[in-house]
Amino acid sequence: MAEKKLWGGRFSESTDAFVEEFTESVSFDKELALYDIKGSLAHAKMLGKQGIIPKEDADKIVEGLLEIAKDIEEGKFQWKKELEDVHMNIEKALIEKIGDVGGKLHTGRSRNDQVVTAFRLYLKEQVNDIVNLLSELQRVLLKKSQEYLDVVMPAYTHLQRAQPIRVAHYFLAYLEMFQRDKERFEDNLKRIDMLPLGSGAVAGVDFPIDREFVAKELGFSQIMRNSIDATSSRDFALEFLSCGAICMANMSRFSEDMIIYSSTEFSFVELPDKLTTGSSIMPQKKNPDVLELIRGKTGRVYGNLISLLTTVKGLPLAYNRDLQEDKEPVFDTVKTLKGSIVGITKIVEGLKINKEKVQAAAGGFALATDLANYLAEKGLPFRQAHHIVGSIVGYLVNQGRELESITLQELKQFSNLFEEDALNLLSAYTVADRRKSFGGTAKQQIEEQIAFWEKKLFES
Ligand code: ARG
């Protein structure tokens, strides 16, 4: 049934059903309902306080809006596509509830400043949630680091065994990445946290409004200075989508590591049963679906960024209806990001490291660098030392032997600089603990890093 449009005054024909269907946004922007109401409550109170509308009218509007909020929260609210978007649905419901006085709410306001106010309120809350979820993930990573401080594993470069590292060092690497993700979101918050309301459709408002009051009511720490910018800029959302894309990239890399490490070939880690799934045909399988989906969903999060960048790139100032397309990519990134962070957190929490496996893999040729360094310490140019140890590796590989099996006698055949103490280097632990440089994998370094994070994540 056709609804009478709130903006219907100048039209002699009712809207084509196709247009209603094509242009509606309430099917997705109802996500903003409670933020829209929050914005309207502040606006109505301000109108009453400033005497722009009678105080009693403002009170009635506030009361009506609160009832509508309750209906929405209880799932009783009837959303109508014919009413286009969340804002029109709520305004119409208000007028139905409290009568014509409800029509005073839109005084000194436009949907252009209204929509972006609700959007910013929504995003501010979401970004705060995301930052908290990332902190929780970091705490779980820190706990794992402490649990596996005394286990070594191979670090890979080119996915080839490179050098032994402490397992804790590996987890702390991701902890660092998520710290930067968090900081990016926190920085983004500064630019989300700005009040656009009071800008009108584009040029400002001709009623004696009080934007300071509205900003305070809504908890915005800044007021947007330019009404044209306020109604038409979406860079705060682009920035969010970009922070989200980078964070997903980091989570996707972690997922990929865990997928590889949990394969039978590696068997470095055991994923928690309750977070994996079975195969409908192969009974032996335990599939890392959560991790695969995080890796897979990274694609859509990148897509959301490109989607909104493309939407805004050719828009003339100021508001254009194209901007209605800003919401779905943001909603999708918020949902995907939150789910993925929770997923990674649960995986890390339940992760078991196969100590024997990783320790065994950490030795062998992963110790070759240190043998070369040994010769370099004795004065041989590192390039020559590298070549000599390369020959030793080739010699052992030909015989199907591991590095640890070499004898001093054999070493001396390659260089007479080798002495008894060279054999001490054939242990992953010794080698790891020699890397004492700041940021390195030596136990003493890792302990310092753990202490640093302990302070940062638990004491603030
Ligand atoms: N649903 C619209 C949006 O999301 C609200 C603003 C509409 N403004 C307008 N002048 N038609 O952008």
PDB file of N, CA and C in Angstrom, residues 369-448:
ATOM      1  N   THR A 369      73.521 -20.825   9.790  1.00  0.00           N
ATOM      2  CA  THR A 369      73.961 -19.430   9.866  1.00  0.00           C
ATOM      3  C   THR A 369      74.967 -19.242  10.989  1.00  0.00           C
ATOM      4  N   ASP A 370      74.691 -19.908  12.107  1.00  0.00           N
ATOM      5  CA  ASP A 370      75.530 -19.694  13.282  1.00  0.00           C
ATOM      6  C   ASP A 370      76.908 -20.293  13.120  1.00  0.00           C
ATOM      7  N   LEU A 371      76.956 -21.376  12.345  1.00  0.00           N
ATOM      8  CA  LEU A 371      78.255 -21.969  12.053  1.00  0.00           C
ATOM      9  C   LEU A 371      79.079 -20.998  11.201  1.00  0.00           C
ATOM     10  N   ALA A 372      78.426 -20.342  10.272  1.00  0.00           N
ATOM     11  CA  ALA A 372      79.116 -19.349   9.436  1.00  0.00           C
ATOM     12  C   ALA A 372      79.542 -18.155  10.292  1.00  0.00           C
ATOM     13  N   ASN A 373      78.647 -17.744  11.198  1.00  0.00           N
ATOM     14  CA  ASN A 373      78.999 -16.626  12.086  1.00  0.00           C
ATOM     15  C   ASN A 373      80.205 -16.969  12.962  1.00  0.00           C
ATOM     16  N   TYR A 374      80.265 -18.235  13.325  1.00  0.00           N
ATOM     17  CA  TYR A 374      81.403 -18.699  14.141  1.00  0.00           C
ATOM     18  C   TYR A 374      82.716 -18.414  13.420  1.00  0.00           C
ATOM     19  N   LEU A 375      82.751 -18.773  12.133  1.00  0.00           N
ATOM     20  CA  LEU A 375      83.972 -18.531  11.351  1.00  0.00           C
ATOM     21  C   LEU A 375      84.226 -17.038  11.185  1.00  0.00           C
ATOM     22  N   ALA A 376      83.137 -16.293  11.023  1.00  0.00           N
ATOM     23  CA  ALA A 376      83.281 -14.840  10.867  1.00  0.00           C
ATOM     24  C   ALA A 376      83.853 -14.218  12.133  1.00  0.00           C
ATOM     25  N   GLU A 377      83.398 -14.730  13.277  1.00  0.00           N
ATOM     26  CA  GLU A 377      83.928 -14.222  14.556  1.00  0.00           C
ATOM     27  C   GLU A 377      85.429 -14.484  14.665  1.00  0.00           C
ATOM     28  N   LYS A 378      85.864 -15.567  14.012  1.00  0.00           N
ATOM     29  CA  LYS A 378      87.300 -15.880  14.052  1.00  0.00           C
ATOM     30  C   LYS A 378      88.085 -15.096  13.002  1.00  0.00           C
ATOM     31  N   GLY A 379      87.437 -14.190  12.345  1.00  0.00           N
ATOM     32  CA  GLY A 379      88.153 -13.287  11.449  1.00  0.00           C
ATOM     33  C   GLY A 379      87.980 -13.565   9.966  1.00  0.00           C
ATOM     34  N   LEU A 380      87.329 -14.666   9.624  1.00  0.00           N
ATOM     35  CA  LEU A 380      87.127 -14.977   8.210  1.00  0.00           C
ATOM     36  C   LEU A 380      86.048 -14.041   7.643  1.00  0.00           C
ATOM     37  N   PRO A 381      86.252 -13.449   6.462  1.00  0.00           N
ATOM     38  CA  PRO A 381      85.180 -12.625   5.890  1.00  0.00           C
ATOM     39  C   PRO A 381      83.882 -13.444   5.789  1.00  0.00           C
ATOM     40  N   PHE A 382      82.744 -12.821   6.144  1.00  0.00           N
ATOM     41  CA  PHE A 382      81.501 -13.576   6.222  1.00  0.00           C
ATOM     42  C   PHE A 382      81.170 -14.282   4.912  1.00  0.00           C
ATOM     43  N   ARG A 383      81.457 -13.655   3.784  1.00  0.00           N
ATOM     44  CA  ARG A 383      81.158 -14.280   2.485  1.00  0.00           C
ATOM     45  C   ARG A 383      81.869 -15.626   2.341  1.00  0.00           C
ATOM     46  N   GLN A 384      83.143 -15.659   2.770  1.00  0.00           N
ATOM     47  CA  GLN A 384      83.897 -16.930   2.685  1.00  0.00           C
ATOM     48  C   GLN A 384      83.328 -17.966   3.666  1.00  0.00           C
ATOM     49  N   ALA A 385      82.986 -17.466   4.856  1.00  0.00           N
ATOM     50  CA  ALA A 385      82.424 -18.358   5.876  1.00  0.00           C
ATOM     51  C   ALA A 385      81.127 -18.978   5.354  1.00  0.00           C
ATOM     52  N   HIS A 386      80.312 -18.143   4.728  1.00  0.00           N
ATOM     53  CA  HIS A 386      79.041 -18.587   4.147  1.00  0.00           C
ATOM     54  C   HIS A 386      79.294 -19.698   3.133  1.00  0.00           C
ATOM     55  N   HIS A 387      80.320 -19.514   2.305  1.00  0.00           N
ATOM     56  CA  HIS A 387      80.623 -20.488   1.266  1.00  0.00           C
ATOM     57  C   HIS A 387      81.064 -21.827   1.870  1.00  0.00           C
ATOM     58  N   ILE A 388      81.904 -21.726   2.874  1.00  0.00           N
ATOM     59  CA  ILE A 388      82.408 -22.949   3.526  1.00  0.00           C
ATOM     60  C   ILE A 388      81.248 -23.737   4.147  1.00  0.00           C
ATOM     61  N   VAL A 389      80.385 -23.021   4.879  1.00  0.00           N
ATOM     62  CA  VAL A 389      79.275 -23.736   5.540  1.00  0.00           C
ATOM     63  C   VAL A 389      78.318 -24.286   4.482  1.00  0.00           C
ATOM     64  N   GLY A 390      78.183 -23.555   3.387  1.00  0.00           N
ATOM     65  CA  GLY A 390      77.371 -24.067   2.269  1.00  0.00           C
ATOM     66  C   GLY A 390      77.930 -25.411   1.786  1.00  0.00           C
ATOM     67  N   SER A 391      79.242 -25.528   1.706  1.00  0.00           N
ATOM     68  CA  SER A 391      79.841 -26.804   1.272  1.00  0.00           C
ATOM     69  C   SER A 391      79.567 -27.909   2.290  1.00  0.00           C
ATOM     70  N   ILE A 392      79.609 -27.521   3.572  1.00  0.00           N
ATOM     71  CA  ILE A 392      79.328 -28.523   4.621  1.00  0.00           C
ATOM     72  C   ILE A 392      77.897 -29.049   4.466  1.00  0.00           C
ATOM     73  N   VAL A 393      76.957 -28.093   4.236  1.00  0.00           N
ATOM     74  CA  VAL A 393      75.549 -28.488   4.071  1.00  0.00           C
ATOM     75  C   VAL A 393      75.423 -29.439   2.874  1.00  0.00           C
ATOM     76  N   GLY A 394      76.058 -29.078   1.770  1.00  0.00           N
ATOM     77  CA  GLY A 394      75.984 -29.919   0.567  1.00  0.00           C
ATOM     78  C   GLY A 394      76.542 -31.318   0.832  1.00  0.00           C
ATOM     79  N   TYR A 395      77.659 -31.349   1.546  1.00  0.00           N
ATOM     80  CA  TYR A 395      78.323 -32.617   1.891  1.00  0.00           C
ATOM     81  C   TYR A 395      77.384 -33.519   2.699  1.00  0.00           C
ATOM     82  N   LEU A 396      76.709 -32.915   3.698  1.00  0.00           N
ATOM     83  CA  LEU A 396      75.815 -33.714   4.557  1.00  0.00           C
ATOM     84  C   LEU A 396      74.546 -34.127   3.827  1.00  0.00           C
ATOM     85  N   VAL A 397      73.998 -33.199   3.030  1.00  0.00           N
ATOM     86  CA  VAL A 397      72.758 -33.511   2.298  1.00  0.00           C
ATOM     87  C   VAL A 397      73.003 -34.711   1.391  1.00  0.00           C
ATOM     88  N   ASN A 398      74.174 -34.732   0.745  1.00  0.00           N
ATOM     89  CA  ASN A 398      74.497 -35.858  -0.140  1.00  0.00           C
ATOM     90  C   ASN A 398      74.495 -37.192   0.591  1.00  0.00           C
ATOM     91  N   GLN A 399      74.859 -37.131   1.867  1.00  0.00           N
ATOM     92  CA  GLN A 399      74.907 -38.377   2.645  1.00  0.00           C
ATOM     93  C   GLN A 399      73.621 -38.620   3.430  1.00  0.00           C
ATOM     94  N   GLY A 400      72.661 -37.743   3.213  1.00  0.00           N
ATOM     95  CA  GLY A 400      71.387 -37.902   3.923  1.00  0.00           C
ATOM     96  C   GLY A 400      71.535 -37.664   5.420  1.00  0.00           C
ATOM     97  N   ARG A 401      72.446 -36.774   5.820  1.00  0.00           N
ATOM     98  CA  ARG A 401      72.674 -36.541   7.253  1.00  0.00           C
ATOM     99  C   ARG A 401      72.215 -35.145   7.671  1.00  0.00           C
ATOM    100  N   GLU A 402      71.945 -35.008   8.961  1.00  0.00           N
ATOM    101  CA  GLU A 402      71.569 -33.710   9.524  1.00  0.00           C
ATOM    102  C   GLU A 402      72.827 -33.005  10.025  1.00  0.00           C
ATOM    103  N   LEU A 403      72.720 -31.713  10.255  1.00  0.00           N
ATOM    104  CA  LEU A 403      73.876 -30.926  10.671  1.00  0.00           C
ATOM    105  C   LEU A 403      74.451 -31.390  12.010  1.00  0.00           C
ATOM    106  N   GLU A 404      73.555 -31.771  12.916  1.00  0.00           N
ATOM    107  CA  GLU A 404      74.003 -32.161  14.263  1.00  0.00           C
ATOM    108  C   GLU A 404      74.924 -33.383  14.251  1.00  0.00           C
ATOM    109  N   SER A 405      74.918 -34.147  13.160  1.00  0.00           N
ATOM    110  CA  SER A 405      75.694 -35.388  13.139  1.00  0.00           C
ATOM    111  C   SER A 405      77.160 -35.151  12.780  1.00  0.00           C
ATOM    112  N   ILE A 406      77.505 -33.919  12.462  1.00  0.00           N
ATOM    113  CA  ILE A 406      78.879 -33.663  12.012  1.00  0.00           C
ATOM    114  C   ILE A 406      79.871 -33.739  13.180  1.00  0.00           C
ATOM    115  N   THR A 407      81.068 -34.201  12.886  1.00  0.00           N
ATOM    116  CA  THR A 407      82.103 -34.305  13.933  1.00  0.00           C
ATOM    117  C   THR A 407      83.104 -33.169  13.756  1.00  0.00           C
ATOM    118  N   LEU A 408      83.882 -32.940  14.794  1.00  0.00           N
ATOM    119  CA  LEU A 408      84.890 -31.882  14.737  1.00  0.00           C
ATOM    120  C   LEU A 408      85.905 -32.171  13.631  1.00  0.00           C
ATOM    121  N   GLN A 409      86.253 -33.458  13.518  1.00  0.00           N
ATOM    122  CA  GLN A 409      87.206 -33.881  12.495  1.00  0.00           C
ATOM    123  C   GLN A 409      86.717 -33.471  11.105  1.00  0.00           C
ATOM    124  N   GLU A 410      85.437 -33.733  10.868  1.00  0.00           N
ATOM    125  CA  GLU A 410      84.867 -33.382   9.559  1.00  0.00           C
ATOM    126  C   GLU A 410      84.875 -31.867   9.358  1.00  0.00           C
ATOM    127  N   LEU A 411      84.502 -31.156  10.425  1.00  0.00           N
ATOM    128  CA  LEU A 411      84.477 -29.687  10.317  1.00  0.00           C
ATOM    129  C   LEU A 411      85.849 -29.160   9.925  1.00  0.00           C
ATOM    130  N   LYS A 412      86.858 -29.727  10.544  1.00  0.00           N
ATOM    131  CA  LYS A 412      88.225 -29.258  10.289  1.00  0.00           C
ATOM    132  C   LYS A 412      88.659 -29.482   8.843  1.00  0.00           C
ATOM    133  N   GLN A 413      88.048 -30.483   8.188  1.00  0.00           N
ATOM    134  CA  GLN A 413      88.362 -30.693   6.765  1.00  0.00           C
ATOM    135  C   GLN A 413      87.926 -29.505   5.918  1.00  0.00           C
ATOM    136  N   PHE A 414      86.896 -28.787   6.422  1.00  0.00           N
ATOM    137  CA  PHE A 414      86.397 -27.637   5.665  1.00  0.00           C
ATOM    138  C   PHE A 414      87.107 -26.349   6.054  1.00  0.00           C
ATOM    139  N   SER A 415      87.484 -26.245   7.347  1.00  0.00           N
ATOM    140  CA  SER A 415      88.232 -25.069   7.791  1.00  0.00           C
ATOM    141  C   SER A 415      88.933 -25.401   9.094  1.00  0.00           C
ATOM    142  N   ASN A 416      90.214 -25.051   9.172  1.00  0.00           N
ATOM    143  CA  ASN A 416      90.893 -25.361  10.423  1.00  0.00           C
ATOM    144  C   ASN A 416      90.627 -24.327  11.505  1.00  0.00           C
ATOM    145  N   LEU A 417      89.759 -23.366  11.199  1.00  0.00           N
ATOM    146  CA  LEU A 417      89.348 -22.421  12.252  1.00  0.00           C
ATOM    147  C   LEU A 417      88.358 -23.069  13.227  1.00  0.00           C
ATOM    148  N   PHE A 418      87.727 -24.166  12.809  1.00  0.00           N
ATOM    149  CA  PHE A 418      86.760 -24.829  13.701  1.00  0.00           C
ATOM    150  C   PHE A 418      87.475 -25.467  14.885  1.00  0.00           C
ATOM    151  N   GLU A 419      86.951 -25.207  16.076  1.00  0.00           N
ATOM    152  CA  GLU A 419      87.470 -25.832  17.295  1.00  0.00           C
ATOM    153  C   GLU A 419      86.320 -26.555  17.986  1.00  0.00           C
ATOM    154  N   GLU A 420      86.650 -27.203  19.076  1.00  0.00           N
ATOM    155  CA  GLU A 420      85.670 -27.961  19.874  1.00  0.00           C
ATOM    156  C   GLU A 420      84.368 -27.175  20.127  1.00  0.00           C
ATOM    157  N   ASP A 421      84.536 -25.886  20.492  1.00  0.00           N
ATOM    158  CA  ASP A 421      83.345 -25.096  20.882  1.00  0.00           C
ATOM    159  C   ASP A 421      82.363 -24.891  19.721  1.00  0.00           C
ATOM    160  N   ALA A 422      82.795 -25.160  18.496  1.00  0.00           N
ATOM    161  CA  ALA A 422      81.876 -25.019  17.361  1.00  0.00           C
ATOM    162  C   ALA A 422      80.719 -26.004  17.492  1.00  0.00           C
ATOM    163  N   LEU A 423      81.012 -27.150  18.119  1.00  0.00           N
ATOM    164  CA  LEU A 423      79.972 -28.178  18.255  1.00  0.00           C
ATOM    165  C   LEU A 423      78.841 -27.731  19.179  1.00  0.00           C
ATOM    166  N   ASN A 424      79.183 -26.775  20.098  1.00  0.00           N
ATOM    167  CA  ASN A 424      78.135 -26.256  20.996  1.00  0.00           C
ATOM    168  C   ASN A 424      77.037 -25.537  20.228  1.00  0.00           C
ATOM    169  N   LEU A 425      77.402 -25.084  19.037  1.00  0.00           N
ATOM    170  CA  LEU A 425      76.429 -24.314  18.252  1.00  0.00           C
ATOM    171  C   LEU A 425      75.362 -25.202  17.628  1.00  0.00           C
ATOM    172  N   LEU A 426      75.584 -26.508  17.735  1.00  0.00           N
ATOM    173  CA  LEU A 426      74.635 -27.389  17.043  1.00  0.00           C
ATOM    174  C   LEU A 426      73.416 -27.674  17.910  1.00  0.00           C
ATOM    175  N   SER A 427      72.954 -26.658  18.605  1.00  0.00           N
ATOM    176  CA  SER A 427      71.720 -26.789  19.387  1.00  0.00           C
ATOM    177  C   SER A 427      70.858 -25.554  19.127  1.00  0.00           C
ATOM    178  N   ALA A 428      69.604 -25.816  18.844  1.00  0.00           N
ATOM    179  CA  ALA A 428      68.686 -24.721  18.510  1.00  0.00           C
ATOM    180  C   ALA A 428      68.594 -23.716  19.663  1.00  0.00           C
ATOM    181  N   TYR A 429      68.650 -24.201  20.883  1.00  0.00           N
ATOM    182  CA  TYR A 429      68.520 -23.294  22.038  1.00  0.00           C
ATOM    183  C   TYR A 429      69.707 -22.359  22.154  1.00  0.00           C
ATOM    184  N   THR A 430      70.908 -22.960  21.998  1.00  0.00           N
ATOM    185  CA  THR A 430      72.114 -22.135  22.085  1.00  0.00           C
ATOM    186  C   THR A 430      72.070 -21.043  21.031  1.00  0.00           C
ATOM    187  N   VAL A 431      71.721 -21.491  19.833  1.00  0.00           N
ATOM    188  CA  VAL A 431      71.710 -20.574  18.705  1.00  0.00           C
ATOM    189  C   VAL A 431      70.670 -19.468  18.909  1.00  0.00           C
ATOM    190  N   ALA A 432      69.487 -19.852  19.371  1.00  0.00           N
ATOM    191  CA  ALA A 432      68.432 -18.856  19.584  1.00  0.00           C
ATOM    192  C   ALA A 432      68.895 -17.837  20.624  1.00  0.00           C
ATOM    193  N   ASP A 433      69.506 -18.333  21.686  1.00  0.00           N
ATOM    194  CA  ASP A 433      69.861 -17.421  22.781  1.00  0.00           C
ATOM    195  C   ASP A 433      71.064 -16.542  22.481  1.00  0.00           C
ATOM    196  N   ARG A 434      71.727 -16.823  21.378  1.00  0.00           N
ATOM    197  CA  ARG A 434      72.815 -15.934  20.965  1.00  0.00           C
ATOM    198  C   ARG A 434      72.285 -14.654  20.311  1.00  0.00           C
ATOM    199  N   ARG A 435      71.027 -14.673  19.877  1.00  0.00           N
ATOM    200  CA  ARG A 435      70.473 -13.503  19.180  1.00  0.00           C
ATOM    201  C   ARG A 435      69.927 -12.511  20.220  1.00  0.00           C
ATOM    202  N   LYS A 436      70.887 -11.828  20.831  1.00  0.00           N
ATOM    203  CA  LYS A 436      70.530 -10.965  21.965  1.00  0.00           C
ATOM    204  C   LYS A 436      70.239  -9.532  21.552  1.00  0.00           C
ATOM    205  N   SER A 437      70.322  -9.247  20.273  1.00  0.00           N
ATOM    206  CA  SER A 437      70.084  -7.870  19.828  1.00  0.00           C
ATOM    207  C   SER A 437      68.647  -7.461  20.184  1.00  0.00           C
ATOM    208  N   PHE A 438      68.428  -6.178  20.360  1.00  0.00           N
ATOM    209  CA  PHE A 438      67.084  -5.696  20.695  1.00  0.00           C
ATOM    210  C   PHE A 438      66.100  -6.176  19.618  1.00  0.00           C
ATOM    211  N   GLY A 439      65.025  -6.841  20.047  1.00  0.00           N
ATOM    212  CA  GLY A 439      64.071  -7.374  19.064  1.00  0.00           C
ATOM    213  C   GLY A 439      64.381  -8.793  18.645  1.00  0.00           C
ATOM    214  N   GLY A 440      65.494  -9.344  19.147  1.00  0.00           N
ATOM    215  CA  GLY A 440      65.912 -10.689  18.755  1.00  0.00           C
ATOM    216  C   GLY A 440      65.233 -11.777  19.584  1.00  0.00           C
ATOM    217  N   THR A 441      65.614 -13.029  19.303  1.00  0.00           N
ATOM    218  CA  THR A 441      64.863 -14.165  19.828  1.00  0.00           C
ATOM    219  C   THR A 441      65.446 -14.758  21.114  1.00  0.00           C
ATOM    220  N   ALA A 442      66.583 -14.208  21.607  1.00  0.00           N
ATOM    221  CA  ALA A 442      67.184 -14.730  22.844  1.00  0.00           C
ATOM    222  C   ALA A 442      66.185 -14.654  23.995  1.00  0.00           C
ATOM    223  N   LYS A 443      66.280 -15.637  24.884  1.00  0.00           N
ATOM    224  CA  LYS A 443      65.314 -15.710  25.988  1.00  0.00           C
ATOM    225  C   LYS A 443      65.214 -14.391  26.748  1.00  0.00           C
ATOM    226  N   GLN A 444      66.402 -13.816  27.018  1.00  0.00           N
ATOM    227  CA  GLN A 444      66.436 -12.572  27.792  1.00  0.00           C
ATOM    228  C   GLN A 444      65.653 -11.459  27.073  1.00  0.00           C
ATOM    229  N   GLN A 445      65.773 -11.385  25.763  1.00  0.00           N
ATOM    230  CA  GLN A 445      65.025 -10.384  24.980  1.00  0.00           C
ATOM    231  C   GLN A 445      63.523 -10.638  25.053  1.00  0.00           C
ATOM    232  N   ILE A 446      63.162 -11.902  24.881  1.00  0.00           N
ATOM    233  CA  ILE A 446      61.733 -12.258  24.872  1.00  0.00           C
ATOM    234  C   ILE A 446      61.117 -11.976  26.239  1.00  0.00           C
ATOM    235  N   GLU A 447      61.874 -12.268  27.272  1.00  0.00           N
ATOM    236  CA  GLU A 447      61.353 -11.994  28.615  1.00  0.00           C
ATOM    237  C   GLU A 447      61.101 -10.500  28.802  1.00  0.00           C
ATOM    238  N   GLU A 448      61.995  -9.707  28.264  1.00  0.00           N
ATOM    239  CA  GLU A 448      61.788  -8.255  28.368  1.00  0.00           C
ATOM    240  C   GLU A 448      60.549  -7.817  27.599  1.00  0.00           C
TER     241      GLU A 448
END
